mmCIF file of C-alpha atoms in Angstrom:
data_model
loop_
_atom_site.group_PDB
_atom_site.id
_atom_site.type_symbol
_atom_site.label_atom_id
_atom_site.label_comp_id
_atom_site.label_asym_id
_atom_site.label_seq_id
_atom_site.Cartn_x
_atom_site.Cartn_y
_atom_site.Cartn_z
ATOM 1 C CA MET A 1 39.440 32.019 13.057
ATOM 2 C CA PRO A 2 40.202 31.821 9.274
ATOM 3 C CA PRO A 3 37.760 32.749 6.656
ATOM 4 C CA ALA A 4 35.748 30.224 4.992
ATOM 5 C CA GLU A 5 37.270 30.213 1.785
ATOM 6 C CA ALA A 6 41.072 29.593 3.225
ATOM 7 C CA LEU A 7 40.185 26.433 5.683
ATOM 8 C CA THR A 8 41.253 23.268 3.228
ATOM 9 C CA PRO A 9 39.753 20.134 3.482
ATOM 10 C CA GLN A 10 42.388 18.775 5.370
ATOM 11 C CA VAL A 11 41.629 20.871 8.002
ATOM 12 C CA LEU A 12 37.899 20.835 7.645
ATOM 13 C CA LEU A 13 37.487 16.922 7.087
ATOM 14 C CA PRO A 14 38.752 13.958 9.908
ATOM 15 C CA ALA A 15 41.610 12.187 9.384
ATOM 16 C CA PHE A 16 39.944 9.373 7.729
ATOM 17 C CA ALA A 17 38.556 11.263 4.562
ATOM 18 C CA PRO A 18 41.364 11.027 1.695
ATOM 19 C CA TRP A 19 41.541 7.401 2.146
ATOM 20 C CA LEU A 20 38.008 7.151 1.904
ATOM 21 C CA ASP A 21 38.033 9.771 -0.970
ATOM 22 C CA VAL A 22 40.496 7.332 -2.776
ATOM 23 C CA ALA A 23 38.667 4.493 -2.329
ATOM 24 C CA GLY A 24 35.439 5.842 -3.536
ATOM 25 C CA LEU A 25 37.332 7.363 -6.865
ATOM 26 C CA ALA A 26 39.157 4.183 -7.228
ATOM 27 C CA VAL A 27 35.689 1.443 -7.249
ATOM 28 C CA PHE A 28 33.792 4.108 -9.325
ATOM 29 C CA ALA A 29 36.338 4.557 -11.862
ATOM 30 C CA VAL A 30 36.551 0.623 -12.176
ATOM 31 C CA SER A 31 32.635 0.642 -12.604
ATOM 32 C CA GLY A 32 32.433 3.279 -15.118
ATOM 33 C CA ALA A 33 35.699 1.361 -16.858
ATOM 34 C CA LEU A 34 33.588 -1.481 -16.662
ATOM 35 C CA ALA A 35 30.230 0.062 -18.394
ATOM 36 C CA ALA A 36 32.784 0.629 -21.181
ATOM 37 C CA ALA A 37 34.231 -2.735 -21.464
ATOM 38 C CA ARG A 38 30.618 -4.384 -21.809
ATOM 39 C CA ARG A 39 30.054 -2.522 -24.615
ATOM 40 C CA GLY A 40 33.794 -3.216 -26.019
ATOM 41 C CA GLN A 41 34.778 -0.034 -26.499
ATOM 42 C CA THR A 42 38.172 2.223 -26.740
ATOM 43 C CA LEU A 43 40.720 2.766 -24.365
ATOM 44 C CA VAL A 44 39.716 6.357 -24.776
ATOM 45 C CA THR A 45 35.881 5.450 -23.772
ATOM 46 C CA PHE A 46 37.510 3.449 -21.064
ATOM 47 C CA ALA A 47 39.250 6.831 -19.338
ATOM 48 C CA PHE A 48 36.342 9.043 -20.285
ATOM 49 C CA PHE A 49 33.723 6.449 -18.242
ATOM 50 C CA ALA A 50 36.123 5.860 -15.472
ATOM 51 C CA LEU A 51 36.403 9.794 -14.694
ATOM 52 C CA ILE A 52 33.403 10.666 -15.601
ATOM 53 C CA THR A 53 31.703 7.939 -13.104
ATOM 54 C CA GLY A 54 34.407 8.821 -10.580
ATOM 55 C CA VAL A 55 34.253 12.745 -10.010
ATOM 56 C CA GLY A 56 30.990 13.313 -10.900
ATOM 57 C CA GLY A 57 29.105 13.606 -7.707
ATOM 58 C CA GLY A 58 32.150 14.956 -5.994
ATOM 59 C CA THR A 59 31.883 17.501 -8.782
ATOM 60 C CA VAL A 60 27.651 18.481 -8.208
ATOM 61 C CA ARG A 61 28.863 18.179 -4.330
ATOM 62 C CA ASP A 62 31.582 20.690 -4.180
ATOM 63 C CA LEU A 63 29.451 23.017 -6.689
ATOM 64 C CA LEU A 64 26.643 22.901 -4.206
ATOM 65 C CA ILE A 65 28.379 23.435 -0.820
ATOM 66 C CA GLY A 66 30.803 26.052 -2.222
ATOM 67 C CA ALA A 67 33.980 23.676 -1.967
ATOM 68 C CA PRO A 68 36.570 23.765 -4.848
ATOM 69 C CA VAL A 69 36.284 21.325 -7.098
ATOM 70 C CA PHE A 70 38.561 18.368 -5.838
ATOM 71 C CA TRP A 71 39.469 17.078 -9.175
ATOM 72 C CA VAL A 72 40.448 20.154 -10.497
ATOM 73 C CA HIS A 73 42.704 21.009 -7.775
ATOM 74 C CA ASP A 74 44.155 18.061 -7.103
ATOM 75 C CA ALA A 75 45.700 15.629 -10.353
ATOM 76 C CA ARG A 76 45.371 12.837 -7.943
ATOM 77 C CA ALA A 77 42.023 12.122 -8.425
ATOM 78 C CA ALA A 78 41.806 11.815 -12.258
ATOM 79 C CA SER A 79 45.474 9.994 -12.055
ATOM 80 C CA VAL A 80 43.347 7.465 -10.170
ATOM 81 C CA CYS A 81 40.662 6.867 -12.309
ATOM 82 C CA LEU A 82 42.699 7.186 -15.367
ATOM 83 C CA VAL A 83 44.719 4.150 -13.519
ATOM 84 C CA MET A 84 41.570 2.385 -12.834
ATOM 85 C CA ALA A 85 40.752 2.682 -16.706
ATOM 86 C CA MET A 86 43.917 0.988 -17.440
ATOM 87 C CA VAL A 87 43.902 -1.472 -15.154
ATOM 88 C CA ILE A 88 40.092 -2.997 -16.873
ATOM 89 C CA TRP A 89 42.093 -2.479 -19.905
ATOM 90 C CA ILE A 90 44.765 -4.681 -19.875
ATOM 91 C CA THR A 91 42.940 -7.433 -17.671
ATOM 92 C CA PRO A 92 41.175 -10.206 -19.274
ATOM 93 C CA ALA A 93 37.688 -9.719 -19.799
ATOM 94 C CA ARG A 94 36.251 -12.932 -18.183
ATOM 95 C CA TRP A 95 37.356 -11.347 -14.722
ATOM 96 C CA TRP A 96 34.848 -9.401 -14.952
ATOM 97 C CA ARG A 97 32.253 -10.737 -16.069
ATOM 98 C CA GLY A 98 28.532 -10.906 -14.459
ATOM 99 C CA ALA A 99 27.599 -8.864 -11.672
ATOM 100 C CA ALA A 100 31.197 -7.176 -11.154
ATOM 101 C CA LEU A 101 29.659 -4.077 -12.076
ATOM 102 C CA ASP A 102 27.531 -3.905 -9.436
ATOM 103 C CA TRP A 103 29.594 -4.879 -6.559
ATOM 104 C CA PHE A 104 32.026 -2.097 -7.485
ATOM 105 C CA ASP A 105 29.625 0.123 -7.732
ATOM 106 C CA ALA A 106 27.866 -0.920 -4.571
ATOM 107 C CA VAL A 107 31.312 -0.304 -2.670
ATOM 108 C CA GLY A 108 32.118 3.472 -4.367
ATOM 109 C CA LEU A 109 28.635 4.150 -3.133
ATOM 110 C CA ALA A 110 29.109 3.254 0.214
ATOM 111 C CA ALA A 111 32.549 5.093 0.528
ATOM 112 C CA TYR A 112 31.284 7.886 -1.398
ATOM 113 C CA ALA A 113 28.201 8.665 0.522
ATOM 114 C CA VAL A 114 30.213 8.735 3.578
ATOM 115 C CA TYR A 115 32.668 11.066 2.276
ATOM 116 C CA GLY A 116 30.571 13.355 0.789
ATOM 117 C CA ALA A 117 28.768 13.683 4.352
ATOM 118 C CA ALA A 118 31.852 14.102 5.806
ATOM 119 C CA LYS A 119 32.891 16.835 3.678
ATOM 120 C CA ALA A 120 29.499 18.471 3.865
ATOM 121 C CA LEU A 121 29.276 18.940 7.467
ATOM 122 C CA GLY A 122 33.125 19.992 7.602
ATOM 123 C CA TYR A 123 32.387 22.456 5.297
ATOM 124 C CA GLY A 124 29.360 23.930 7.735
ATOM 125 C CA VAL A 125 26.510 22.300 5.357
ATOM 126 C CA PRO A 126 23.483 21.637 8.616
ATOM 127 C CA PRO A 127 23.065 17.582 9.255
ATOM 128 C CA LEU A 128 19.825 16.866 6.928
ATOM 129 C CA PRO A 129 21.447 18.504 3.771
ATOM 130 C CA ALA A 130 24.953 17.297 4.556
ATOM 131 C CA ALA A 131 23.069 13.689 4.758
ATOM 132 C CA LEU A 132 21.703 14.248 1.278
ATOM 133 C CA MET A 133 25.217 15.763 -0.315
ATOM 134 C CA GLY A 134 26.544 12.296 0.836
ATOM 135 C CA VAL A 135 23.248 10.462 -1.193
ATOM 136 C CA MET A 136 24.088 12.619 -4.039
ATOM 137 C CA THR A 137 27.786 12.171 -3.983
ATOM 138 C CA GLY A 138 27.249 8.248 -3.785
ATOM 139 C CA CYS A 139 24.827 8.313 -6.456
ATOM 140 C CA VAL A 140 25.504 11.077 -9.409
ATOM 141 C CA GLY A 141 28.436 9.592 -11.148
ATOM 142 C CA GLY A 142 26.623 6.011 -11.249
ATOM 143 C CA ILE A 143 23.367 7.905 -13.019
ATOM 144 C CA ILE A 144 25.450 10.173 -15.214
ATOM 145 C CA ARG A 145 27.570 6.384 -16.386
ATOM 146 C CA ASP A 146 23.960 4.723 -17.078
ATOM 147 C CA VAL A 147 23.068 7.884 -18.833
ATOM 148 C CA LEU A 148 26.251 7.610 -21.306
ATOM 149 C CA ALA A 149 25.965 4.154 -21.858
ATOM 150 C CA GLY A 150 22.558 4.034 -23.261
ATOM 151 C CA GLU A 151 21.486 2.241 -20.124
ATOM 152 C CA PRO A 152 18.241 2.500 -17.900
ATOM 153 C CA SER A 153 19.383 4.603 -15.097
ATOM 154 C CA ILE A 154 19.968 3.405 -11.768
ATOM 155 C CA LEU A 155 16.965 5.205 -10.208
ATOM 156 C CA MET A 156 14.470 3.343 -12.710
ATOM 157 C CA ARG A 157 16.095 -0.087 -11.730
ATOM 158 C CA PRO A 158 13.080 -1.578 -9.181
ATOM 159 C CA GLU A 159 16.581 -2.336 -6.803
ATOM 160 C CA LEU A 160 17.441 -0.826 -3.489
ATOM 161 C CA TYR A 161 20.324 2.033 -4.265
ATOM 162 C CA VAL A 162 19.321 5.258 -3.667
ATOM 163 C CA THR A 163 18.394 4.096 -0.023
ATOM 164 C CA ALA A 164 21.213 2.335 0.376
ATOM 165 C CA ALA A 165 23.444 5.833 -0.095
ATOM 166 C CA ALA A 166 21.100 7.352 2.212
ATOM 167 C CA LEU A 167 21.477 4.903 4.816
ATOM 168 C CA ALA A 168 25.001 5.138 4.937
ATOM 169 C CA ALA A 169 24.679 9.104 4.597
ATOM 170 C CA GLY A 170 22.683 9.524 7.232
ATOM 171 C CA LEU A 171 23.889 6.712 9.652
ATOM 172 C CA TYR A 172 27.429 8.561 9.524
ATOM 173 C CA VAL A 173 25.575 12.463 9.741
ATOM 174 C CA ALA A 174 23.317 11.236 12.796
ATOM 175 C CA MET A 175 26.677 9.350 14.937
ATOM 176 C CA ARG A 176 28.993 12.425 14.355
ATOM 177 C CA THR A 177 25.646 14.578 15.672
ATOM 178 C CA ILE A 178 26.049 12.478 18.926
ATOM 179 C CA GLY A 179 29.695 13.045 19.474
ATOM 180 C CA ILE A 180 31.224 9.377 18.019
ATOM 181 C CA ASP A 181 34.082 9.203 16.887
ATOM 182 C CA PRO A 182 34.424 9.758 13.300
ATOM 183 C CA TRP A 183 36.748 6.492 12.274
ATOM 184 C CA LEU A 184 33.890 4.425 14.320
ATOM 185 C CA ALA A 185 31.255 6.341 12.769
ATOM 186 C CA ALA A 186 32.293 6.003 9.041
ATOM 187 C CA GLY A 187 32.927 1.837 9.508
ATOM 188 C CA VAL A 188 29.858 2.039 10.571
ATOM 189 C CA ALA A 189 28.148 3.855 8.384
ATOM 190 C CA GLY A 190 29.892 2.939 5.309
ATOM 191 C CA LEU A 191 29.277 -1.270 6.265
ATOM 192 C CA ALA A 192 25.881 -0.447 6.910
ATOM 193 C CA GLY A 193 25.177 1.117 3.414
ATOM 194 C CA PHE A 194 27.071 -1.398 1.425
ATOM 195 C CA GLY A 195 25.856 -4.237 3.370
ATOM 196 C CA LEU A 196 22.120 -2.810 2.197
ATOM 197 C CA ARG A 197 23.182 -2.351 -1.088
ATOM 198 C CA ALA A 198 24.680 -6.045 -1.221
ATOM 199 C CA ALA A 199 21.655 -7.423 0.249
ATOM 200 C CA ALA A 200 19.682 -5.773 -2.409
ATOM 201 C CA ILE A 201 21.918 -6.681 -5.382
ATOM 202 C CA ARG A 202 21.918 -10.784 -4.018
ATOM 203 C CA PHE A 203 18.509 -10.900 -3.517
ATOM 204 C CA ARG A 204 16.783 -8.563 -5.696
ATOM 205 C CA LEU A 205 15.515 -5.920 -2.358
ATOM 206 C CA ALA A 206 13.430 -2.991 -3.771
ATOM 207 C CA LEU A 207 10.705 -0.758 -2.450
ATOM 208 C CA PRO A 208 6.915 -0.659 -3.130
ATOM 209 C CA ALA A 209 6.372 1.100 -6.655
ATOM 210 C CA TYR A 210 3.212 3.448 -7.243
ATOM 211 C CA GLY A 211 0.509 1.332 -7.728
ATOM 212 C CA ASP A 212 2.122 -2.368 -5.890
ATOM 213 C CA ALA A 213 -0.919 -1.204 -2.871
ATOM 214 C CA GLY A 214 -3.399 -2.252 -5.533
ATOM 215 C CA ARG A 215 -4.593 1.310 -6.414
#
């Protein structure tokens, strides 16, 4: 067996992984560009927000699991983010009003949580830490975006967010652990995570906060 450093994501990860990675990158980049659009920023700011939102979670994940930082070694990742920033820049502002940012973020959250968990498993991370790597992959980019935009972090908002990422990542890891096909596991887990986040957006679902029990 080749040494761990010689293994590549293409060897370690299921066949669906590159597509899920691109999907997560694209929609998270859009959510970053939309955060800049809400504040009437320049194209340079659009590009920066798109890039940092798209690659933020994956960068932290790769550093923690000992993988090469994906976007440093593959120009396609940064290219996807920059193209998405340009798409938002040239399209009419009325297309992106309302909850567009939240919905793009929900898609990216689910896709990236599954991809992050899959990559961690592929690099030999045990199931529980692998699921947590999925959560980190799905959430960190949005947290960085909110901090840079001067908004309260998504972590501090009442609706379910990290819980949706945990559902997607945990369900994927659980299904893979019992031998379910990676395509099926990714589809079911991604839809479950997106469904929970969508319900949270639509119905303002939230976990009980500290003190809500009447203490």
